[in-house]
PDB file of C-alpha atoms in Angstrom:
ATOM      1  CA  MET A   1      -8.947 -11.914 -98.560  1.00 39.00           C
ATOM      2  CA  THR A   2     -12.654 -11.404 -98.026  1.00 40.00           C
ATOM      3  CA  PRO A   3     -13.182  -8.761 -96.526  1.00 39.00           C
ATOM      4  CA  ARG A   4     -14.169  -9.053 -92.365  1.00 41.00           C
ATOM      5  CA  PRO A   5     -17.193  -6.505 -91.941  1.00 40.00           C
ATOM      6  CA  ARG A   6     -16.319  -3.719 -88.754  1.00 39.00           C
ATOM      7  CA  ARG A   7     -18.313  -4.099 -85.498  1.00 39.00           C
ATOM      8  CA  ASP A   8     -21.223  -2.145 -84.856  1.00 39.00           C
ATOM      9  CA  ASP A   9     -22.191  -2.294 -81.011  1.00 39.00           C
ATOM     10  CA  SER A  10     -25.370  -0.360 -81.975  1.00 35.00           C
ATOM     11  CA  SER A  11     -26.229  -3.907 -83.291  1.00 35.00           C
ATOM     12  CA  ALA A  12     -24.884  -6.506 -81.440  1.00 34.00           C
ATOM     13  CA  THR A  13     -28.964  -6.588 -80.021  1.00 32.00           C
ATOM     14  CA  THR A  14     -30.729  -6.752 -82.220  1.00 30.00           C
ATOM     15  CA  HIS A  15     -31.672 -10.199 -81.210  1.00 30.00           C
ATOM     16  CA  PRO A  16     -30.615 -10.469 -77.392  1.00 29.00           C
ATOM     17  CA  VAL A  17     -31.289 -14.307 -76.060  1.00 28.00           C
ATOM     18  CA  PRO A  18     -31.993 -14.493 -72.213  1.00 29.00           C
ATOM     19  CA  THR A  19     -28.980 -15.204 -70.188  1.00 28.00           C
ATOM     20  CA  GLY A  20     -28.557 -18.769 -69.161  1.00 31.00           C
ATOM     21  CA  GLN A  21     -31.363 -20.344 -72.484  1.00 31.00           C
ATOM     22  CA  ALA A  22     -29.218 -21.249 -75.587  1.00 34.00           C
ATOM     23  CA  PRO A  23     -30.676 -20.144 -78.277  1.00 35.00           C
ATOM     24  CA  ALA A  24     -33.803 -22.037 -80.790  1.00 41.00           C
ATOM     25  CA  GLY A  25     -33.212 -23.608 -83.665  1.00 53.00           C
ATOM     26  CA  GLY A  26     -28.955 -23.326 -83.882  1.00 75.00           C
ATOM     27  CA  PHE A  27     -26.039 -21.186 -83.048  1.00 89.00           C
ATOM     28  CA  ALA A  28     -26.436 -18.480 -85.864  1.00 89.00           C
ATOM     29  CA  THR A  29     -30.295 -17.618 -84.819  1.00 86.00           C
ATOM     30  CA  SER A  30     -29.618 -15.521 -82.103  1.00 85.00           C
ATOM     31  CA  LEU A  31     -26.906 -13.943 -83.519  1.00 93.00           C
ATOM     32  CA  SER A  32     -27.543  -9.966 -84.686  1.00 94.00           C
ATOM     33  CA  PRO A  33     -27.539  -9.317 -88.740  1.00 94.00           C
ATOM     34  CA  ALA A  34     -24.236  -7.798 -88.765  1.00 96.00           C
ATOM     35  CA  ALA A  35     -22.221 -10.846 -86.220  1.00 96.00           C
ATOM     36  CA  ARG A  36     -23.828 -13.363 -88.549  1.00 95.00           C
ATOM     37  CA  ALA A  37     -23.043 -11.683 -91.659  1.00 95.00           C
ATOM     38  CA  ALA A  38     -19.149 -10.521 -90.716  1.00 96.00           C
ATOM     39  CA  LEU A  39     -18.949 -15.216 -89.840  1.00 95.00           C
ATOM     40  CA  THR A  40     -20.563 -15.501 -92.762  1.00 95.00           C
ATOM     41  CA  GLY A  41     -18.307 -13.491 -94.264  1.00 96.00           C
ATOM     42  CA  ALA A  42     -14.707 -14.389 -92.326  1.00 96.00           C
ATOM     43  CA  GLY A  43     -15.811 -18.094 -94.791  1.00 96.00           C
ATOM     44  CA  THR A  44     -16.312 -19.411 -98.282  1.00 97.00           C
ATOM     45  CA  ARG A  45     -19.445 -20.809 -99.506  1.00 96.00           C
ATOM     46  CA  GLN A  46     -19.907 -24.249-100.252  1.00 96.00           C
ATOM     47  CA  ARG A  47     -22.482 -26.641-101.514  1.00 97.00           C
ATOM     48  CA  TYR A  48     -22.664 -30.700-100.990  1.00 97.00           C
ATOM     49  CA  PRO A  49     -25.047 -33.132-102.482  1.00 97.00           C
ATOM     50  CA  ALA A  50     -27.660 -35.818-100.111  1.00 94.00           C
ATOM     51  CA  GLY A  51     -24.922 -38.719 -98.615  1.00 94.00           C
ATOM     52  CA  THR A  52     -22.013 -36.609 -99.359  1.00 95.00           C
ATOM     53  CA  PRO A  53     -20.010 -36.131 -95.577  1.00 96.00           C
ATOM     54  CA  LEU A  54     -19.154 -33.083 -94.617  1.00 96.00           C
ATOM     55  CA  PHE A  55     -15.774 -34.947 -92.046  1.00 94.00           C
ATOM     56  CA  HIS A  56     -14.674 -37.659 -91.215  1.00 96.00           C
ATOM     57  CA  GLN A  57     -14.347 -38.820 -87.640  1.00 96.00           C
ATOM     58  CA  GLY A  58     -10.763 -39.415 -87.544  1.00 95.00           C
ATOM     59  CA  ASP A  59      -9.954 -36.499 -88.956  1.00 94.00           C
ATOM     60  CA  PRO A  60      -7.104 -34.136 -88.795  1.00 95.00           C
ATOM     61  CA  SER A  61      -9.001 -31.315 -90.310  1.00 95.00           C
ATOM     62  CA  ARG A  62     -10.351 -27.721 -88.048  1.00 95.00           C
ATOM     63  CA  HIS A  63     -12.108 -26.422 -90.243  1.00 96.00           C
ATOM     64  CA  VAL A  64     -16.420 -25.475 -89.152  1.00 97.00           C
ATOM     65  CA  VAL A  65     -19.572 -25.762 -91.180  1.00 97.00           C
ATOM     66  CA  LEU A  66     -22.473 -23.413 -90.442  1.00 96.00           C
ATOM     67  CA  ILE A  67     -25.638 -24.832 -92.214  1.00 96.00           C
ATOM     68  CA  GLU A  68     -27.238 -22.100 -94.268  1.00 94.00           C
ATOM     69  CA  LYS A  69     -29.651 -24.828 -95.839  1.00 95.00           C
ATOM     70  CA  GLY A  70     -30.516 -28.723 -95.357  1.00 94.00           C
ATOM     71  CA  TRP A  71     -30.436 -31.238 -93.010  1.00 94.00           C
ATOM     72  CA  VAL A  72     -27.214 -33.695 -91.968  1.00 96.00           C
ATOM     73  CA  LYS A  73     -26.244 -36.866 -89.517  1.00 94.00           C
ATOM     74  CA  VAL A  74     -23.331 -36.803 -86.517  1.00 94.00           C
ATOM     75  CA  THR A  75     -22.502 -40.437 -86.396  1.00 94.00           C
ATOM     76  CA  SER A  76     -20.000 -42.462 -84.484  1.00 93.00           C
ATOM     77  CA  THR A  77     -18.900 -45.732 -84.736  1.00 91.00           C
ATOM     78  CA  SER A  78     -16.517 -46.925 -81.572  1.00 86.00           C
ATOM     79  CA  ARG A  79     -13.761 -49.862 -82.330  1.00 86.00           C
ATOM     80  CA  ARG A  80     -16.466 -52.815 -82.052  1.00 84.00           C
ATOM     81  CA  GLY A  81     -18.552 -51.377 -85.232  1.00 84.00           C
ATOM     82  CA  TRP A  82     -21.420 -50.564 -83.345  1.00 84.00           C
ATOM     83  CA  GLU A  83     -22.851 -46.692 -85.545  1.00 87.00           C
ATOM     84  CA  ALA A  84     -23.943 -44.215 -83.097  1.00 89.00           C
ATOM     85  CA  LEU A  85     -26.998 -41.881 -84.192  1.00 90.00           C
ATOM     86  CA  LEU A  86     -26.142 -39.284 -82.372  1.00 90.00           C
ATOM     87  CA  ALA A  87     -27.531 -36.284 -83.494  1.00 89.00           C
ATOM     88  CA  ILE A  88     -29.416 -34.070 -86.622  1.00 91.00           C
ATOM     89  CA  ARG A  89     -28.798 -30.964 -87.070  1.00 92.00           C
ATOM     90  CA  GLY A  90     -30.117 -28.029 -90.377  1.00 92.00           C
ATOM     91  CA  PRO A  91     -30.077 -23.983 -90.569  1.00 93.00           C
ATOM     92  CA  GLY A  92     -28.658 -22.398 -88.392  1.00 93.00           C
ATOM     93  CA  ASP A  93     -26.545 -25.301 -86.449  1.00 94.00           C
ATOM     94  CA  ILE A  94     -22.351 -24.779 -86.601  1.00 95.00           C
ATOM     95  CA  LEU A  95     -20.106 -28.601 -87.320  1.00 96.00           C
ATOM     96  CA  GLY A  96     -16.712 -28.896 -85.607  1.00 95.00           C
ATOM     97  CA  GLU A  97     -16.476 -26.451 -83.186  1.00 95.00           C
ATOM     98  CA  LEU A  98     -15.045 -29.279 -80.733  1.00 94.00           C
ATOM     99  CA  SER A  99     -11.624 -29.149 -83.205  1.00 95.00           C
ATOM    100  CA  ALA A 100     -11.495 -25.835 -84.334  1.00 95.00           C
ATOM    101  CA  VAL A 101     -11.556 -25.150 -80.473  1.00 92.00           C
ATOM    102  CA  ASP A 102      -9.142 -27.865 -79.055  1.00 93.00           C
ATOM    103  CA  GLY A 103      -7.315 -29.247 -82.358  1.00 94.00           C
ATOM    104  CA  ARG A 104      -7.868 -33.375 -81.716  1.00 95.00           C
ATOM    105  CA  PRO A 105     -10.113 -35.152 -84.122  1.00 96.00           C
ATOM    106  CA  ARG A 106     -12.439 -35.343 -85.111  1.00 96.00           C
ATOM    107  CA  LEU A 107     -15.372 -37.109 -83.118  1.00 93.00           C
ATOM    108  CA  ALA A 108     -17.932 -38.331 -85.385  1.00 95.00           C
ATOM    109  CA  THR A 109     -18.749 -38.287 -88.608  1.00 96.00           C
ATOM    110  CA  VAL A 110     -21.396 -35.440 -90.906  1.00 97.00           C
ATOM    111  CA  THR A 111     -23.077 -36.879 -93.461  1.00 96.00           C
ATOM    112  CA  GLY A 112     -25.723 -34.588 -95.456  1.00 95.00           C
ATOM    113  CA  LEU A 113     -29.178 -36.377 -95.239  1.00 93.00           C
ATOM    114  CA  SER A 114     -30.003 -33.274 -98.048  1.00 93.00           C
ATOM    115  CA  PRO A 115     -28.785 -31.194-100.486  1.00 96.00           C
ATOM    116  CA  VAL A 116     -26.369 -29.188 -98.158  1.00 97.00           C
ATOM    117  CA  GLU A 117     -25.822 -25.170 -98.550  1.00 97.00           C
ATOM    118  CA  ALA A 118     -22.850 -23.751 -95.836  1.00 97.00           C
ATOM    119  CA  THR A 119     -20.055 -21.510 -95.159  1.00 97.00           C
ATOM    120  CA  VAL A 120     -16.682 -23.129 -94.319  1.00 97.00           C
ATOM    121  CA  LEU A 121     -14.633 -21.665 -91.843  1.00 97.00           C
ATOM    122  CA  THR A 122     -10.931 -22.228 -91.222  1.00 97.00           C
ATOM    123  CA  ALA A 123     -10.262 -22.467 -87.699  1.00 96.00           C
ATOM    124  CA  GLU A 124      -8.304 -18.607 -87.129  1.00 97.00           C
ATOM    125  CA  ARG A 125     -10.891 -16.801 -88.810  1.00 96.00           C
ATOM    126  CA  LEU A 126     -13.347 -19.178 -86.659  1.00 96.00           C
ATOM    127  CA  HIS A 127     -10.297 -17.530 -83.444  1.00 96.00           C
ATOM    128  CA  ILE A 128     -11.104 -14.029 -84.895  1.00 96.00           C
ATOM    129  CA  CYS A 129     -14.305 -13.179 -85.594  1.00 96.00           C
ATOM    130  CA  LEU A 130     -14.394 -15.206 -81.460  1.00 96.00           C
ATOM    131  CA  THR A 131     -11.572 -12.672 -80.441  1.00 96.00           C
ATOM    132  CA  GLU A 132     -13.522  -9.101 -81.987  1.00 96.00           C
ATOM    133  CA  TRP A 133     -16.814 -10.391 -81.751  1.00 96.00           C
ATOM    134  CA  PRO A 134     -18.153 -11.232 -78.321  1.00 96.00           C
ATOM    135  CA  GLU A 135     -21.562 -11.537 -79.552  1.00 96.00           C
ATOM    136  CA  ILE A 136     -20.059 -15.235 -81.692  1.00 96.00           C
ATOM    137  CA  ALA A 137     -18.712 -16.120 -78.749  1.00 95.00           C
ATOM    138  CA  LEU A 138     -20.944 -16.451 -75.973  1.00 94.00           C
ATOM    139  CA  SER A 139     -22.989 -18.224 -79.201  1.00 94.00           C
ATOM    140  CA  LEU A 140     -20.818 -20.149 -79.119  1.00 94.00           C
ATOM    141  CA  LEU A 141     -20.623 -21.036 -75.793  1.00 93.00           C
ATOM    142  CA  ARG A 142     -24.328 -21.359 -75.064  1.00 91.00           C
ATOM    143  CA  HIS A 143     -24.750 -24.548 -77.949  1.00 90.00           C
ATOM    144  CA  LEU A 144     -21.656 -26.224 -76.565  1.00 90.00           C
ATOM    145  CA  ALA A 145     -23.853 -26.453 -73.484  1.00 90.00           C
ATOM    146  CA  ALA A 146     -26.982 -27.236 -74.786  1.00 87.00           C
ATOM    147  CA  SER A 147     -25.605 -29.979 -76.915  1.00 85.00           C
ATOM    148  CA  LEU A 148     -24.061 -30.792 -73.469  1.00 86.00           C
ATOM    149  CA  ARG A 149     -27.737 -31.044 -71.635  1.00 87.00           C
ATOM    150  CA  GLU A 150     -28.312 -32.842 -74.484  1.00 79.00           C
ATOM    151  CA  ALA A 151     -25.676 -35.900 -74.502  1.00 77.00           C
ATOM    152  CA  ASP A 152     -26.142 -35.897 -70.308  1.00 75.00           C
ATOM    153  CA  GLY A 153     -30.470 -37.003 -70.679  1.00 73.00           C
ATOM    154  CA  ARG A 154     -29.643 -38.537 -73.676  1.00 70.00           C
ATOM    155  CA  ARG A 155     -27.435 -40.640 -71.078  1.00 69.00           C
ATOM    156  CA  VAL A 156     -30.240 -40.473 -67.989  1.00 68.00           C
ATOM    157  CA  GLU A 157     -32.918 -41.695 -70.982  1.00 64.00           C
ATOM    158  CA  TYR A 158     -30.756 -44.298 -71.971  1.00 62.00           C
ATOM    159  CA  GLY A 159     -30.597 -46.238 -69.046  1.00 57.00           C
ATOM    160  CA  SER A 160     -33.749 -45.386 -67.266  1.00 55.00           C
ATOM    161  CA  SER A 161     -35.927 -46.839 -71.108  1.00 64.00           C
ATOM    162  CA  ASN A 162     -35.937 -49.569 -73.038  1.00 80.00           C
ATOM    163  CA  GLY A 163     -35.723 -49.280 -76.762  1.00 83.00           C
ATOM    164  CA  ASP A 164     -38.503 -49.199 -78.304  1.00 87.00           C
ATOM    165  CA  ASN A 165     -39.713 -46.661 -75.613  1.00 88.00           C
ATOM    166  CA  ARG A 166     -36.904 -44.209 -76.336  1.00 90.00           C
ATOM    167  CA  LEU A 167     -37.888 -44.707 -80.461  1.00 92.00           C
ATOM    168  CA  VAL A 168     -40.954 -43.348 -79.464  1.00 93.00           C
ATOM    169  CA  VAL A 169     -39.736 -40.589 -78.130  1.00 90.00           C
ATOM    170  CA  LEU A 170     -37.033 -40.274 -81.133  1.00 92.00           C
ATOM    171  CA  LEU A 171     -40.353 -39.394 -83.360  1.00 94.00           C
ATOM    172  CA  VAL A 172     -41.941 -36.592 -80.686  1.00 94.00           C
ATOM    173  CA  GLU A 173     -39.403 -34.759 -81.079  1.00 91.00           C
ATOM    174  CA  LEU A 174     -39.008 -35.285 -84.923  1.00 92.00           C
ATOM    175  CA  LEU A 175     -42.767 -34.546 -85.669  1.00 93.00           C
ATOM    176  CA  ASN A 176     -42.008 -31.559 -83.365  1.00 91.00           C
ATOM    177  CA  LYS A 177     -38.356 -30.503 -85.132  1.00 87.00           C
ATOM    178  CA  HIS A 178     -39.260 -31.749 -88.682  1.00 89.00           C
ATOM    179  CA  GLY A 179     -43.103 -33.010 -88.918  1.00 91.00           C
ATOM    180  CA  VAL A 180     -44.766 -31.989 -92.509  1.00 93.00           C
ATOM    181  CA  ALA A 181     -48.969 -31.273 -92.668  1.00 94.00           C
ATOM    182  CA  THR A 182     -49.949 -34.019 -95.604  1.00 94.00           C
ATOM    183  CA  PRO A 183     -53.308 -34.798 -96.524  1.00 94.00           C
ATOM    184  CA  GLU A 184     -52.220 -38.578 -94.559  1.00 93.00           C
ATOM    185  CA  GLY A 185     -51.122 -36.811 -91.175  1.00 94.00           C
ATOM    186  CA  ILE A 186     -47.859 -35.453 -90.023  1.00 95.00           C
ATOM    187  CA  LEU A 187     -44.792 -36.344 -92.776  1.00 95.00           C
ATOM    188  CA  LEU A 188     -42.100 -37.034 -90.599  1.00 93.00           C
ATOM    189  CA  ASP A 189     -39.623 -34.780 -93.408  1.00 87.00           C
ATOM    190  CA  LEU A 190     -36.036 -36.860 -93.005  1.00 90.00           C
ATOM    191  CA  PRO A 191     -35.098 -39.348 -94.731  1.00 91.00           C
ATOM    192  CA  LEU A 192     -33.971 -41.570 -92.137  1.00 92.00           C
ATOM    193  CA  SER A 193     -33.924 -45.503 -92.024  1.00 92.00           C
ATOM    194  CA  GLN A 194     -34.227 -47.603 -90.113  1.00 93.00           C
ATOM    195  CA  GLN A 195     -30.539 -48.767 -88.973  1.00 92.00           C
ATOM    196  CA  ASP A 196     -30.428 -44.919 -88.194  1.00 93.00           C
ATOM    197  CA  LEU A 197     -33.150 -45.381 -86.533  1.00 93.00           C
ATOM    198  CA  ALA A 198     -31.849 -47.387 -84.233  1.00 92.00           C
ATOM    199  CA  ALA A 199     -28.940 -46.392 -84.175  1.00 91.00           C
ATOM    200  CA  ALA A 200     -30.110 -42.971 -83.271  1.00 90.00           C
ATOM    201  CA  VAL A 201     -32.002 -44.739 -79.523  1.00 89.00           C
ATOM    202  CA  GLY A 202     -29.006 -47.087 -79.048  1.00 86.00           C
ATOM    203  CA  THR A 203     -31.039 -50.183 -79.631  1.00 89.00           C
ATOM    204  CA  SER A 204     -30.858 -52.726 -82.881  1.00 90.00           C
ATOM    205  CA  ARG A 205     -32.850 -52.250 -86.233  1.00 92.00           C
ATOM    206  CA  GLU A 206     -35.198 -55.439 -85.132  1.00 94.00           C
ATOM    207  CA  VAL A 207     -36.415 -54.008 -82.231  1.00 93.00           C
ATOM    208  CA  VAL A 208     -37.114 -50.431 -84.455  1.00 95.00           C
ATOM    209  CA  ALA A 209     -38.858 -53.035 -86.958  1.00 95.00           C
ATOM    210  CA  ARG A 210     -40.584 -54.240 -84.125  1.00 94.00           C
ATOM    211  CA  THR A 211     -42.027 -50.600 -82.946  1.00 95.00           C
ATOM    212  CA  LEU A 212     -42.925 -49.353 -85.984  1.00 95.00           C
ATOM    213  CA  ARG A 213     -44.770 -52.597 -86.504  1.00 95.00           C
ATOM    214  CA  VAL A 214     -47.327 -52.342 -83.252  1.00 95.00           C
ATOM    215  CA  LEU A 215     -47.432 -48.310 -83.951  1.00 95.00           C
ATOM    216  CA  ARG A 216     -48.672 -49.045 -87.417  1.00 95.00           C
ATOM    217  CA  ASP A 217     -51.217 -51.680 -85.798  1.00 95.00           C
ATOM    218  CA  ARG A 218     -52.818 -49.597 -83.988  1.00 94.00           C
ATOM    219  CA  ARG A 219     -52.739 -46.963 -86.645  1.00 95.00           C
ATOM    220  CA  ILE A 220     -50.754 -44.256 -84.960  1.00 96.00           C
ATOM    221  CA  VAL A 221     -48.309 -44.417 -88.254  1.00 96.00           C
ATOM    222  CA  LEU A 222     -47.374 -44.503 -91.779  1.00 95.00           C
ATOM    223  CA  THR A 223     -44.413 -45.826 -93.003  1.00 93.00           C
ATOM    224  CA  ARG A 224     -43.154 -45.221 -96.301  1.00 88.00           C
ATOM    225  CA  ARG A 225     -39.821 -46.097 -98.302  1.00 87.00           C
ATOM    226  CA  LEU A 226     -37.148 -43.687 -95.641  1.00 88.00           C
ATOM    227  CA  ARG A 227     -40.427 -41.745 -94.632  1.00 91.00           C
ATOM    228  CA  ILE A 228     -43.115 -42.421 -91.640  1.00 95.00           C
ATOM    229  CA  VAL A 229     -46.774 -40.276 -91.094  1.00 96.00           C
ATOM    230  CA  VAL A 230     -48.221 -39.516 -88.362  1.00 96.00           C
ATOM    231  CA  VAL A 231     -51.165 -40.353 -87.874  1.00 96.00           C
ATOM    232  CA  GLU A 232     -52.072 -39.485 -84.739  1.00 95.00           C
ATOM    233  CA  PRO A 233     -49.669 -37.486 -83.088  1.00 94.00           C
ATOM    234  CA  GLU A 234     -51.466 -36.668 -79.529  1.00 95.00           C
ATOM    235  CA  LEU A 235     -51.641 -40.930 -78.979  1.00 94.00           C
ATOM    236  CA  LEU A 236     -48.131 -40.098 -80.177  1.00 94.00           C
ATOM    237  CA  ARG A 237     -47.159 -38.170 -77.453  1.00 93.00           C
ATOM    238  CA  SER A 238     -49.516 -39.762 -75.533  1.00 92.00           C
ATOM    239  CA  LEU A 239     -46.945 -42.832 -75.497  1.00 90.00           C
ATOM    240  CA  ALA A 240     -44.370 -41.023 -75.282  1.00 87.00           C
ATOM    241  CA  GLY A 241     -45.024 -40.342 -71.931  1.00 80.00           C
ATOM    242  CA  SER A 242     -45.926 -43.648 -71.042  1.00 72.00           C
ATOM    243  CA  VAL A 243     -43.961 -46.883 -69.547  1.00 51.00           C
ATOM    244  CA  SER A 244     -42.105 -48.475 -72.371  1.00 51.00           C
ATOM    245  CA  MET A 245     -44.169 -50.370 -74.961  1.00 52.00           C
ATOM    246  CA  SER A 246     -43.168 -54.043 -73.500  1.00 50.00           C
ATOM    247  CA  THR A 247     -41.567 -55.076 -77.667  1.00 47.00           C
ATOM    248  CA  GLN A 248     -38.721 -56.541 -76.638  1.00 46.00           C
ATOM    249  CA  ARG A 249     -38.447 -59.704 -76.729  1.00 45.00           C
ATOM    250  CA  PRO A 250     -36.868 -61.413 -72.743  1.00 39.00           C
TER     251      PRO A 250
END
């Protein structure tokens, strides 16, 4: 059994998070070094090749995965076969926490977008950490609150905008979180297909293709296989705040 570092109250406030704010950059990023060591020390290290499912929707498993390196996509499939991309998660994020807490089957499938290094904890080990480290429990509560706010915000957005506008808003989010400077522009450094983008904004692949074509024609973006380069980031941000681009057919 892996020994857990002893709690040290003097280190619990090394990296405080303002009250009422969800920590930026993932569940684990706000933890003190001692709390994070306790959490990772309670689990085992795992590596997943790109494209590997970490777990599937409907699985009865209850372990959690704490991402150390790499990125994953979180998807859910309806009874009619429609797949929705719920989120993209990366370093510092925790996955599978709902099943670990309530014991119910997985709500979504998690698949690696890149090679992933992670710490895997059983539900029992997570419960011990939450009991012994209030700091970890509070960070998990903030994480759950942030996820709920994100989901509520997307529901409002879906009811008040068209698929083309939602795609532009998503591209700006990806630009801000995953943008990498290149000689051509800002690369959105995630291998997302047009179907992934469509699933993320609740529209069809055809709408995504038309919207990207309009953005290419306006020389706002360049597209490659599973890659998008934003040539005019400020113009893209301006479009995200405007009314629909009206690329959808009546």
